[in-house]
Short mmCIF file of C-alpha atoms and ligand atoms in Angstrom, two decimals:
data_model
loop_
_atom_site.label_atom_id
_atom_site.label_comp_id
_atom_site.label_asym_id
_atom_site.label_seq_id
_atom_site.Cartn_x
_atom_site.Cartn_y
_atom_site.Cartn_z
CA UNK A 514 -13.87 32.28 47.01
CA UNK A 515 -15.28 30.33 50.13
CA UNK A 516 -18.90 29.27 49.42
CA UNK A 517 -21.04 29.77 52.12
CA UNK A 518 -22.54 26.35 53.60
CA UNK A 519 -26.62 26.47 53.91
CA UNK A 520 -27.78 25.24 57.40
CA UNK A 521 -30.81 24.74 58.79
CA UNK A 522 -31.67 27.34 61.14
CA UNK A 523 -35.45 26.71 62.26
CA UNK A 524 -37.96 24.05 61.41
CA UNK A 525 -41.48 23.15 62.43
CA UNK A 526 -43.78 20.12 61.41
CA UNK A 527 -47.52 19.31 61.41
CA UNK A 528 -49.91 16.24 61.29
CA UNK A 529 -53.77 16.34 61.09
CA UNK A 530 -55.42 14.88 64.04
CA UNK A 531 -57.46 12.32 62.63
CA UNK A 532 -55.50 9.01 63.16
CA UNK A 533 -56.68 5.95 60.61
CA UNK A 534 -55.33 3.46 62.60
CA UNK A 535 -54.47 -0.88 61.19
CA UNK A 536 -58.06 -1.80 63.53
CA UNK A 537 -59.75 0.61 61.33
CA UNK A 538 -59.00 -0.31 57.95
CA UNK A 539 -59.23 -3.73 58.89
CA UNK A 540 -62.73 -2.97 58.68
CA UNK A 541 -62.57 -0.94 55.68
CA UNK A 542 -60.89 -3.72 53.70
CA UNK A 543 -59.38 -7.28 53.65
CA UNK A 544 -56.32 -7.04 55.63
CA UNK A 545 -54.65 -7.33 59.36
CA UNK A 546 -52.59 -5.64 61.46
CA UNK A 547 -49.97 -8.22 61.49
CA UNK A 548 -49.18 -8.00 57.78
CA UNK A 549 -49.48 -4.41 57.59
CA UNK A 550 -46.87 -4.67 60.80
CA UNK A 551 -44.76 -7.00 59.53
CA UNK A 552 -44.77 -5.90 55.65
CA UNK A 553 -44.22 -1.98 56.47
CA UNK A 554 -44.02 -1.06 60.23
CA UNK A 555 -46.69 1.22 59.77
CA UNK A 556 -49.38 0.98 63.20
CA UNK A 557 -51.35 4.15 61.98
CA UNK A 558 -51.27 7.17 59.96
CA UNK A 559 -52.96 10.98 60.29
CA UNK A 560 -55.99 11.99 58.07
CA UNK A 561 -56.64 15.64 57.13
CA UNK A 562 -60.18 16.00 56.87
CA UNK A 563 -62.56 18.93 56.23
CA UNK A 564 -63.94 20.38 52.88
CA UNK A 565 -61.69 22.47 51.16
CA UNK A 566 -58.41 21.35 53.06
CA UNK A 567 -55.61 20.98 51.02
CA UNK A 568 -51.69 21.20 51.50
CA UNK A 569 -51.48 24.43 52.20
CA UNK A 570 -54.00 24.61 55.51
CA UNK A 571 -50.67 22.00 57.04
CA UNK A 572 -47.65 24.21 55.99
CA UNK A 573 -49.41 27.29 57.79
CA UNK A 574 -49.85 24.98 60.93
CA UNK A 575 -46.17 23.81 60.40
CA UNK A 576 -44.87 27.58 59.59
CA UNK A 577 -46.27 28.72 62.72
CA UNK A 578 -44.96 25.80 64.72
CA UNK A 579 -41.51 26.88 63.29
CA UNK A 580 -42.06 30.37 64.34
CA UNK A 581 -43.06 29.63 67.75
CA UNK A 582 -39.90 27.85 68.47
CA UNK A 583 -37.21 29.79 66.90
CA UNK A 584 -38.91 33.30 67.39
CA UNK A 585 -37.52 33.91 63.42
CA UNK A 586 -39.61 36.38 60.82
CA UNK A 587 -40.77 34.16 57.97
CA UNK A 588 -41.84 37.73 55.76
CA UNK A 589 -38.20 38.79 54.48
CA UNK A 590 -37.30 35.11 53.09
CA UNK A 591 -36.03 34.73 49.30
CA UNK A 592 -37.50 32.13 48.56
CA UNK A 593 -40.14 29.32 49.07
CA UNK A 594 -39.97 25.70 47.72
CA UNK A 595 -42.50 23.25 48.31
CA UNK A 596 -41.52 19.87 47.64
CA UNK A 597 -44.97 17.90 46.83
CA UNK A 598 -47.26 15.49 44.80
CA UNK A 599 -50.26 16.72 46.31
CA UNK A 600 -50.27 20.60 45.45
CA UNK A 601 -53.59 22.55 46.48
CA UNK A 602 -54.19 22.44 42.78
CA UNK A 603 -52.02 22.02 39.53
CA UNK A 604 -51.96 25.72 38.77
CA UNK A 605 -51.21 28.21 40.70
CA UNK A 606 -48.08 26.91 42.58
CA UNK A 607 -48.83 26.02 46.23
CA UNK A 608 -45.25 28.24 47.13
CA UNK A 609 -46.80 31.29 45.45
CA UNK A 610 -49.59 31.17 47.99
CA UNK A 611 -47.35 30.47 50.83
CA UNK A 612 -45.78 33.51 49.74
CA UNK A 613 -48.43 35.62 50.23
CA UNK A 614 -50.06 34.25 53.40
CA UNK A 615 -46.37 34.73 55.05
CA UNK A 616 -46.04 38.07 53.62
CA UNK A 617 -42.61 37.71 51.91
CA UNK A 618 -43.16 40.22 49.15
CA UNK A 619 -40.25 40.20 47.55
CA UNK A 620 -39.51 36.35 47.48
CA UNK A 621 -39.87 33.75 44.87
CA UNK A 622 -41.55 30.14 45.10
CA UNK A 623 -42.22 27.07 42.88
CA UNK A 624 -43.41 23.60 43.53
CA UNK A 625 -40.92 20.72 42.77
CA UNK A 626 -41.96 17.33 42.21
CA UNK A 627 -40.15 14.26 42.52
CA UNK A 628 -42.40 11.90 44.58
CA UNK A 629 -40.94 10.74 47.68
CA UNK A 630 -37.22 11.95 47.11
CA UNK A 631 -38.65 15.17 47.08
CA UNK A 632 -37.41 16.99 50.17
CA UNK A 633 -34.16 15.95 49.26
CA UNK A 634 -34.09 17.23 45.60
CA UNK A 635 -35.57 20.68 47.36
CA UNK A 636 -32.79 20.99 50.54
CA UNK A 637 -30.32 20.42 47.55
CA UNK A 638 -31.61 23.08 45.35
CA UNK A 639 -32.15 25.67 48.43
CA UNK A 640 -28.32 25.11 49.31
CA UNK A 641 -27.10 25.75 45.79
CA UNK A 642 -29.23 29.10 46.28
CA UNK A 643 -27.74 29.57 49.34
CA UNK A 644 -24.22 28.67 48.56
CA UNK A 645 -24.25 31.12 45.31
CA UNK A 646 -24.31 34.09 47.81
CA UNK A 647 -27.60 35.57 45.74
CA UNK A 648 -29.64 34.34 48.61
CA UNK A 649 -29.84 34.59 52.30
CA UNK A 650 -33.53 32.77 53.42
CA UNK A 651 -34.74 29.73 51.79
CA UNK A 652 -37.87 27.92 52.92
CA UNK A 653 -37.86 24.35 51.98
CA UNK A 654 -41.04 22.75 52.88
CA UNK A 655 -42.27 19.28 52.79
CA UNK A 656 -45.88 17.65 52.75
CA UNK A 657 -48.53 15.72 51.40
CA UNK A 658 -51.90 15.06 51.45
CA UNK A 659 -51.77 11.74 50.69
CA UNK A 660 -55.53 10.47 51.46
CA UNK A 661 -56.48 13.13 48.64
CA UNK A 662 -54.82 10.68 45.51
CA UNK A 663 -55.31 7.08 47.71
CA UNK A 664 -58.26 4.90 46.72
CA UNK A 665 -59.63 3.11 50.21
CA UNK A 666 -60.63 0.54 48.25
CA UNK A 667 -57.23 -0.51 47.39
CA UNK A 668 -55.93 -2.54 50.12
CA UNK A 669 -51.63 -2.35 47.94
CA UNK A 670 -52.03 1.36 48.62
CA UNK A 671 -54.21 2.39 51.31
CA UNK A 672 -52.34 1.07 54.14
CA UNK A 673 -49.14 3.03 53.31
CA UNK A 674 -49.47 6.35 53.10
CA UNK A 675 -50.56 9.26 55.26
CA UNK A 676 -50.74 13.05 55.30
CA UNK A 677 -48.27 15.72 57.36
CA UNK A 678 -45.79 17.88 56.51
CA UNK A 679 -42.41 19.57 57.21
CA UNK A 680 -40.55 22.44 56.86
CA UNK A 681 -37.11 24.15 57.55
CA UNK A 682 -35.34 27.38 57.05
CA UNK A 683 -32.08 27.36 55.09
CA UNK A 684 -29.51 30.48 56.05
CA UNK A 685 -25.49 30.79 55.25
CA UNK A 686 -23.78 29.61 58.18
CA UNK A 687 -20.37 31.17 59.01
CA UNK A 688 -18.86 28.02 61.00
CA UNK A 689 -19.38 25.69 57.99
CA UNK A 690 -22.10 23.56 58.85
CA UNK A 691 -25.07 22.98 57.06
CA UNK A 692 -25.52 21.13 53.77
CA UNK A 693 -22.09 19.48 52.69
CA UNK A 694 -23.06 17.57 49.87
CA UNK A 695 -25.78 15.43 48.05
CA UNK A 696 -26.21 13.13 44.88
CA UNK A 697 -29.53 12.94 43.35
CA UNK A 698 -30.73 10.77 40.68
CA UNK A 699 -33.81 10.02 38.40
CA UNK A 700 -34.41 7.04 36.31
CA UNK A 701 -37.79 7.01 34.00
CA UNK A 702 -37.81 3.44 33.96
CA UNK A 703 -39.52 3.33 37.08
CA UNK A 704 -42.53 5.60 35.22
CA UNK A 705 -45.16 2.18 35.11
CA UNK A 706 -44.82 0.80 38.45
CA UNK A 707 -45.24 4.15 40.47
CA UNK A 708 -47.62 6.61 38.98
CA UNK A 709 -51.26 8.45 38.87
CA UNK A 710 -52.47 7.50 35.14
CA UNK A 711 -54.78 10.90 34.32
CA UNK A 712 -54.80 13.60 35.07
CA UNK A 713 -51.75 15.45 33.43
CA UNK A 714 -51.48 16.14 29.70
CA UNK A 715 -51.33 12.51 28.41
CA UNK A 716 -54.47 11.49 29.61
CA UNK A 717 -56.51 14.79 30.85
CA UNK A 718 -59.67 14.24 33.40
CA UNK A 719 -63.14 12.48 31.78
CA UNK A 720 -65.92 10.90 33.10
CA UNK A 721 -64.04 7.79 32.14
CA UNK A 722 -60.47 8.46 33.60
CA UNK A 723 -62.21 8.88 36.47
CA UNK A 724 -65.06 5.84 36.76
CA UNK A 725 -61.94 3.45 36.21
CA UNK A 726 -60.10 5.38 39.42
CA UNK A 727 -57.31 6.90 37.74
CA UNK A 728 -56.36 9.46 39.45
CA UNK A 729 -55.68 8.01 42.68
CA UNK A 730 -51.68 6.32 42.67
CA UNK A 731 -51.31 3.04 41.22
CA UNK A 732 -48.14 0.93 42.71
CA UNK A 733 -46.67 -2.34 42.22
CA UNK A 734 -45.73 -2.51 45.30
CA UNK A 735 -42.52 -5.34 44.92
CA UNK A 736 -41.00 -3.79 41.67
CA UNK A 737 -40.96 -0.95 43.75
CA UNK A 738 -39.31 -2.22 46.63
CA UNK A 739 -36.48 -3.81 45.02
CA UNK A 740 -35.38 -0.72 43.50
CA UNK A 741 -36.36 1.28 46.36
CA UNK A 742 -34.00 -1.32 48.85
CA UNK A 743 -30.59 -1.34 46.42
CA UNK A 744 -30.98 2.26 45.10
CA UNK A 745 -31.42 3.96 48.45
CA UNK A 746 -28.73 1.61 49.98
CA UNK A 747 -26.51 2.52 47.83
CA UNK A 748 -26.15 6.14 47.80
CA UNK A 749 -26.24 6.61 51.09
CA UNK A 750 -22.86 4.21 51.21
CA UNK A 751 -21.71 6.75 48.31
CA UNK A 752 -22.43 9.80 50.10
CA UNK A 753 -20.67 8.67 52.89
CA UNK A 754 -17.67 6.83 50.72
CA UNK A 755 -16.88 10.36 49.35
CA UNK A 756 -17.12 12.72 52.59
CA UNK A 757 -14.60 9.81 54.46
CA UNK A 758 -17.52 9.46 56.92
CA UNK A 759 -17.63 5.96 58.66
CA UNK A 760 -20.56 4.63 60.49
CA UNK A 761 -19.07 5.76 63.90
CA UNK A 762 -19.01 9.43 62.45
CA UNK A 763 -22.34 9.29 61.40
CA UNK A 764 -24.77 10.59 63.82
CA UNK A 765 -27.56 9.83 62.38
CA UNK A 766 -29.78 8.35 59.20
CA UNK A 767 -32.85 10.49 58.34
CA UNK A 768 -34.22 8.14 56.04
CA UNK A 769 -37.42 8.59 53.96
CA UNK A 770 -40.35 6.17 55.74
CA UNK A 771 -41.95 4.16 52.89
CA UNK A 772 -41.67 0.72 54.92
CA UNK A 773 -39.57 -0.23 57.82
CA UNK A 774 -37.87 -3.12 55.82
CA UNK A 775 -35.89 -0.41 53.11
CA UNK A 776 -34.60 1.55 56.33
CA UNK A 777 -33.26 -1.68 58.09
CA UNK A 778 -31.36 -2.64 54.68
CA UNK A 779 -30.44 1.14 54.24
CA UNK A 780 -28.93 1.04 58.24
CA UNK A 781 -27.58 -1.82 57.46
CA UNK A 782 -25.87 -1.07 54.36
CA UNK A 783 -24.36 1.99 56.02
CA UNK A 784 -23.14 0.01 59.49
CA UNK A 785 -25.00 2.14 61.46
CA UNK A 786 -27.13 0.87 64.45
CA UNK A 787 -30.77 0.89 64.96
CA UNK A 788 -30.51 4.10 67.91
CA UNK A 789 -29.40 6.26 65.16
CA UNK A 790 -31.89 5.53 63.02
CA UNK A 791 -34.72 8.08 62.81
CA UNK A 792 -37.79 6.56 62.36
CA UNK A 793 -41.52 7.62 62.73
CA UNK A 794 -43.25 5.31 60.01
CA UNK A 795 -45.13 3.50 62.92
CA UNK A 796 -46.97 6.39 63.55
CA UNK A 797 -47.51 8.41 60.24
CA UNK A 798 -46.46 5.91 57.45
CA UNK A 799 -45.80 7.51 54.53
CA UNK A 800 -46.09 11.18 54.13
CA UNK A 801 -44.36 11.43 50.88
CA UNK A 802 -42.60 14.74 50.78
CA UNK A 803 -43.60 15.30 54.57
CA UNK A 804 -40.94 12.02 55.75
CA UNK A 805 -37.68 13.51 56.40
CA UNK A 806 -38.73 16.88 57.52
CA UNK A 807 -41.21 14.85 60.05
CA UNK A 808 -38.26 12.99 60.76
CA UNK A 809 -35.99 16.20 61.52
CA UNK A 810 -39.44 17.32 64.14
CA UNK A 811 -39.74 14.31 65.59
CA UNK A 812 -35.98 14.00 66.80
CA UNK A 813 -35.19 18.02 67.34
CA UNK A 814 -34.70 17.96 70.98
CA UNK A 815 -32.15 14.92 70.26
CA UNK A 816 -29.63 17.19 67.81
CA UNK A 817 -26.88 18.55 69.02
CA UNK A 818 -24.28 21.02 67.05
CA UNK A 819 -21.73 19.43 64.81
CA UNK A 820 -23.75 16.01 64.42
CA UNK A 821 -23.77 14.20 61.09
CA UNK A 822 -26.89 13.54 59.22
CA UNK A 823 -27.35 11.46 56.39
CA UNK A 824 -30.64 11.75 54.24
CA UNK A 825 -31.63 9.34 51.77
CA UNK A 826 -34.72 9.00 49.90
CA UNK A 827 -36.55 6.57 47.12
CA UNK A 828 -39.78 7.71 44.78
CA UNK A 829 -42.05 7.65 41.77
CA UNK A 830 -39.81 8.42 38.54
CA UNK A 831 -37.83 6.57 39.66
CA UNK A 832 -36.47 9.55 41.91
CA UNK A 833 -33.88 9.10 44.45
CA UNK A 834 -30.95 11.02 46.68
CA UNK A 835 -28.72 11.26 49.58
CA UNK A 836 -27.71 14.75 51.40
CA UNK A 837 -25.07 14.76 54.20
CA UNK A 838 -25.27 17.48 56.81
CA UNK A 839 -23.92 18.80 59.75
CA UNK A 840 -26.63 20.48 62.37
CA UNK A 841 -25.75 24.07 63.21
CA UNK A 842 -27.22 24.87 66.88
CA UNK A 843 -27.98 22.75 69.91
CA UNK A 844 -31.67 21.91 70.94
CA UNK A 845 -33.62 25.02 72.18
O1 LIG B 789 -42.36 5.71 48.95
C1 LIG B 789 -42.28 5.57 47.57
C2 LIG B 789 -41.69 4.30 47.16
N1 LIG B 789 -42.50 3.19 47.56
C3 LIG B 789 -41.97 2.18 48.23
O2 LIG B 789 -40.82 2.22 48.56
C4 LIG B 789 -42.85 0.97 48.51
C5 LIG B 789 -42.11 -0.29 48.17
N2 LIG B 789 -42.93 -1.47 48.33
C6 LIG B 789 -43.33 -1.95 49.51
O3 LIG B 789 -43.11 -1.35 50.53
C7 LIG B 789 -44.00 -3.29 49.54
O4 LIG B 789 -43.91 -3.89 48.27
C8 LIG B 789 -45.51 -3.23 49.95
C9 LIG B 789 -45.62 -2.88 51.43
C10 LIG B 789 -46.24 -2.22 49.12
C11 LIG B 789 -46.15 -4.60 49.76
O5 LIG B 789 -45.43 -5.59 50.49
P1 LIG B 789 -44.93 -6.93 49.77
O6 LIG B 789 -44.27 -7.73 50.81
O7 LIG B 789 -44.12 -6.54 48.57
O8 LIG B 789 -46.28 -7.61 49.35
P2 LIG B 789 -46.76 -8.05 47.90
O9 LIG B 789 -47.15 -6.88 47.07
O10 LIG B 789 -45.77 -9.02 47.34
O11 LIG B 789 -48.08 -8.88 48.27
C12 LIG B 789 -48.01 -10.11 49.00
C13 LIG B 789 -49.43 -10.58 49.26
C14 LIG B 789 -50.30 -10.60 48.00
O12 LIG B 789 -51.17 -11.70 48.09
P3 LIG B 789 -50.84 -13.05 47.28
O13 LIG B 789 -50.78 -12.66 45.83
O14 LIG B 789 -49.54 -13.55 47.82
O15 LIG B 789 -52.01 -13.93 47.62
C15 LIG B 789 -51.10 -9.33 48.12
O16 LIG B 789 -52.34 -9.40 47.45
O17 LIG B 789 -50.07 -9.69 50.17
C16 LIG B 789 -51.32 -9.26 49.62
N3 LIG B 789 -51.59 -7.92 50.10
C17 LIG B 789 -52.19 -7.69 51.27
N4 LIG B 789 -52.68 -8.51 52.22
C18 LIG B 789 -53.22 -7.95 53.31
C19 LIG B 789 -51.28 -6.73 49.52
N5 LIG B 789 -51.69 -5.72 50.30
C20 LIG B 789 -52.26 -6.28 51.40
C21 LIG B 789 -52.86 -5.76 52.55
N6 LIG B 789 -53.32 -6.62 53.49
N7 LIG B 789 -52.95 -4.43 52.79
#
C-alpha cells in the first residue's frame, strides 16, 4: 500500500508587539549589546504583555493569520497538537481549548513537550497520523511564552529568549510531497543543565520553591551549547546522508534559533551556504517551540513547490531532531 505523504498546506505565525530590545535590558541588567550580538545574534525579541495572556491569546492571532491567507476551514480538522513549554496552564491541555475556540468538534488535541525540539517531535507525529490514512487535517502548532518562566534578573537567560508562535496545517498530498522523513532523539542526561526545578511532581509550588526563583528556567548556558552544536550538526548530516540529498539539493535549512553560532556550525556541517539559511533570531531570539514555524512565516513568499527543507532542532531533555521535506504549492 502507498502511504500517503503529509504536506503542509497552510500556515500562519504571530509575535506580540512589545519589542525588548539589547538598549533596553542593558538597563535592566549588566550586559551590552555587543556580547549579546556577538554571543547569540539576537538584536531584540517580542514581549506578550497584558493580564491574563497566555499561549493561547497567540495561536488564535496565528490561526487567523493562517486563515486569512489560505482561505481554509480550521472547524473539520482531526486533530490539534500544540508543541509547548509554556501551556496556558498544566491542566487542561492548551489543544483542547484550541479545539473549542476553532470549533472542530469532532477532533482530538494534546500538548507535547520536548523543549525546543518540539515542533519537530509534533510535525513528525502529525505525519505518522497523516500517513496511517486514519486522518486527513492535522494542526501542528508552535509557541511560547517565554517571558512567563524567564527571571529578568538573570542576565544567562534573559537575553535569549522571546515569545511568538507558529502554526501549520498537515493534509495527504497526492504528488508525494510533504514530510519524507525525520529522526528524533532524547537523551536525559541533559535533565541538570536545562530545566525549571519546581513546579512538577518532584518538587510541587511553596512559598519557598518560589522565594529561591524556581520556577523560572535555569541553564548552563556552555554545557548546553556543546551538545546543542555536535548533536544538531549531526543529524541534520544524517537526515540528509540517508535521503541521498547533497547540499546543492537542499533548498533550504529551517533551523531552530537558540544562537546564531549553532546554525553557522549546523550550515556548515551540512555544506550549505548562508542564503539558504533561514534565520530570524536577530529579531525574535528564541521562541522555543515558536522557531521553526516562525521560520516557515518569515520565508513563505520565498518557497516554491518541490524545494527541500531540512529542519533540525536542539532542547531541554536533552531533546533533539531533524525532518526533511518537500513544500507542496508555490507562494500565494
Ligand atoms: O534552545 C535550547 C537550547 N539552548 C541553547 O542551545 C543555548 C546554548 N548556549 C548558548 O547559546 C550560550 O552558552 C549562551 C549564549 C547562553 C552563553 O554564551 P557563552 O559564550 O557560552 O557564555 P558563557 O556562559 O561561557 O559566559 C561567558 C561570560 C561569563 O563571564 P565570566 O565568567 O567569563 O566572567 C558570564 O558571566 O559572559 C558572562 N555573561 C554575560 N555577560 C554579559 C553571561 N551572560 C551575559 C550577558 N551579558 N547577558
Amino acid at each position: 500500500m502507498n502511504r500517503p505523504k503529509a504536506a503542509i498546506t497552510a500556515l500562519g505565525g504571530y509575535v506580540p508587539e512589545f519589542r525588548l530590545t539589547n538598549q533596553v535590558l542593558e538597563t535592566m541588567i549588566d550586559t551590552s549589546d555587543e556580547w549579546i550580538t556577538t554571543r547569540t545574534g539576537i538584536k531584540e525579541r517580542r514581549i506578550l504583555k497584558g493580564d491574563g495572556a497566555g499561549l493561547s491569546i497567540m495561536i488564535l492571532e496565528a490561526l487567523k493569520d493562517l486563515q486569512e491567507k489560505s482561505g481554509v476551514e480550521l472547524h473539520d480538522v482531526d486533530a490539534v497538537i500544540v508543541s509547548t513549554v509554556t501551556p496556558d496552564m498544566p491542566v487542561a491541555s492548551t489543544a483542547a481549548f484550541i479545539c473549542h475556540k476553532i470549533g472542530a468538534k469532532n477532533a482530538f488535541g494534546f500538548d507535547l513537550q520536548a523543549a525546543c525540539s518540539g515542533f519537530v517531535f509534533a510535525m513528525g507525529t502529525g505525519a505518522s497520523y497523516i500517513e496511517s490514512g486514519r486522518y486527513k487535517k492535522v494542526l501542528v502548532i508552535g509557541g511560547d511564552k517565554m517571558s512567563s518562566i524567564i527571571d529578568y534578573t538573570d542576565r544567562t537567560t534573559c537575553v535569549i529568549f522571546g515569545d511568538g508562535c507558529g502554526a501549520v496545517l498537515l493534509e495527504p498530498n497526492e504528488e508525494g510531497h510533504g514530510i519524507q522523513d525525520f529522526i528524533l532523539r532524547s537523551d536525559g542526561i541533559g535533565r541538570p543543565y536545562l530545566k525549571i526545578k519546581a513546579g512538577g511532581s518532584m518538587y510541587p509550588p511553596t512559598a519557598e520553591t518560589v522565594a529561591n526563583n524556581e520556577h523560572f528556567v535555569y541553564q548552563e548556558g556552555q554545557a548546553v551549547f556543546k551538545f546543542a552544536v555536535t548533536n544538531m550538526a549531526e543529524i541534520a548530516a544524517q537526515i540528509m546522508e540517508r535521503n541521498n540529498l547533497t547540499a546543492d539539493t537542499v533548498n533550504w535549512l529551517v533551523p531552530h534559533q537558540a544562537n546564531k553560532r549553532i546554525i553557522d556550525a549546523t550550515a556548515k556541517r551540512m555544506g550549505v551556504s548562508d542564503e539558504k539559511v533561514m534565520l530570524n533570531i536577530h529579531r525574535y531570539g528564541n521562541t522555543t517551540n515558536g522557531t521553526l514555524p516562525l521560520c516557515l512565516w518569515d520565508y513563505q513568499n520565498q518557497l516554491k513547490k518541490g524545494d527541500t527543507l531540512i529542519f533540525a532542532a536542539f532542547g531541554g531533555g536533552f531533546t533533539w531532531g531533524s525532518l526533511y521535506l518537500t513544500w507542496a504549492y508555490d507562494a500565494k
